[in-house]
Amino acid sequence: MTAKPTMISVLRNRDFLFLETNAFFSTLAAEILTVSVAWMIYDISRDPFDLGLVGLVQFLPVLLLVMLTGTFADRYSRRRIIAICMLVEFVAILGITLVAINGTSKIWPILALLALLGAGRAFLTPASRALAPTVVKREEIGAAISCSSAIWQFCSIAGPAIGGLLYGISPLVAYVTALVMVAIALLASLFIRPVPQQPMEEGNVLQSLMGGFRYMKEEKIVLGATTLDLFAVLFGTTVVLLPIYARDILVAGPFELGVLRAAIGVGALAMALYLGIYPVRRKAGHIMFGAVLIFGLGTIVFALSDVLVLTVAALAIMGAADMVSVYIREVLMQLWTPDQLRGRVNAVNSVLVNASNELGAFRAGSAAGLIGTVPAAFLGGLSILIITLLWMRWFPKLRRADDLSGAETDSDVA
C-alpha cells in the first residue's frame, strides 16, 4: 500500500526541496528588508504617508505587469525566471544597502529600488507557483502547498522580529543579512533541475495575455474559490484595527498588540503544519465553505469581544480557518489549471490577493472612521457569512468539489 503524501515526504523530492529553500530565504529576506526600510524611511522623513508609499511602490508593479508576468511564466523557463528574479532582488537590496551606508535625506532613491524589488517579485510569484506543481507528482500537490504555506507563515511571523532585532544591532547588519539570504535563494534556484513545460497555446498577442483572465472566468471552480477568498479577505481584514482594539477596547499596551498581531499568524502556521501531515483529501468544497463560515464567525466574536484571551483565541481561529480556505483554493487552482496556463492564472490570483489585502485594510479603516470600530468589524464578519451562503448557491460546482488527491477530473464534479 502506497503511503499518502505529507509535508515530510514531499520534502524528500530534491527539486521541491531546493524550490522551498529558495522560497524560505527569499521570503525571510523580504520580511527583514520591509521592517528595516520602513524604519529607515520614517527616520528620514517622519511622515507616516511615506510609510504607505513603501507598500504602494511594491504593489504597483504586480498590478501593472500582471499580463506580462503570467505570460512570461508560461512561455519561458520558470526555473530561469526565478533565478533572474533573485538576481534582480540582490541588486535592489545591494542598492538599498549602499544608500543606507552613504546616508541620504531623500526617500525617492529607496522607493525607486523598492519598485525594482517589486518588479522582480511580480515575475517571481507566478513563476514559482506555476513551477511547484511540475516538480512533484500530481497526488503530492496538496502536501506541497501545505509545506509552502507553512514556510510563508513562519517567515511572516519570524521575519519582522528578526528584522527589528538585526536593525537594532545595526542597519548594516540587517541589510547584509538580507543580501546573504537572497544569495542563498539564488544558489538554491540554480540547483533545481530543468522541468518539461507544456508549450503555451498559439494565438494572437492579446489572447495570450488575457489567457489567465479568460480561463478564470470560464472555469467556475477556480473563479468561485478565488473570488470567495478575495471577498472574505476584503471584509475580514482586521490587522489595521488591532491598535484600536488593543488601546481603546481591551485597554492594553504595545505588548498585547504584538500578541494580537501574532495570534493570526500562529493559528495559520499551526493549521498549515497540521494540513502538511493530515492534508484534506475528500469533501474539499464543503470543508472550504465551512472554513470561511468559521472565519466569518470568528470575525464577529473578535468584533464584540472586550476580553484579551477571547480576542486572541478568535484571531487564532480566524488564522487557522483562513489557512484551510487558502490551502484548498490553491490546491484546486493547481489541479484544475492546465500547465500552459498556470503562470497567467497565478499572476491574476497574485494581483487579487494583494489587492484584497490593500483594499481590505482601507475598507476596515474607513468604515471604522464612519460608523465606529466595533460596528465596522461586526458588519465585516456578517458580510462574510452572507457572501459564503451566496457563493454556495452561485457556485454549486465548487460546493460539490470532492477529491484533492489529484485524481479528480472535470467530469467528476460536473
Tab-separated table of C-alpha atoms in Angstrom, residues 125-127 129-130 216 330 333-334 341-351:
chain	number	residue	atom	x	y	z
A	125	THR	CA	5.445	34.803	-7.774
A	126	PRO	CA	3.646	33.328	-10.826
A	127	ALA	CA	6.794	31.540	-11.991
A	129	ARG	CA	3.834	28.946	-8.013
A	130	ALA	CA	3.483	27.527	-11.518
A	216	MET	CA	-10.639	32.010	-14.534
A	330	GLU	CA	-4.512	26.803	-4.016
A	333	MET	CA	-6.353	26.060	-8.676
A	334	GLN	CA	-3.238	23.976	-9.365
A	341	LEU	CA	-1.965	28.496	-18.209
A	342	ARG	CA	-0.623	28.202	-14.660
A	343	GLY	CA	1.667	31.219	-14.889
A	344	ARG	CA	-1.069	33.576	-16.081
A	345	VAL	CA	-3.688	32.255	-13.664
A	346	ASN	CA	-1.251	32.559	-10.749
A	347	ALA	CA	-0.364	36.094	-11.841
A	348	VAL	CA	-4.034	37.132	-11.791
A	349	ASN	CA	-4.519	35.401	-8.446
A	350	SER	CA	-1.487	37.231	-7.031
A	351	VAL	CA	-2.963	40.596	-8.006
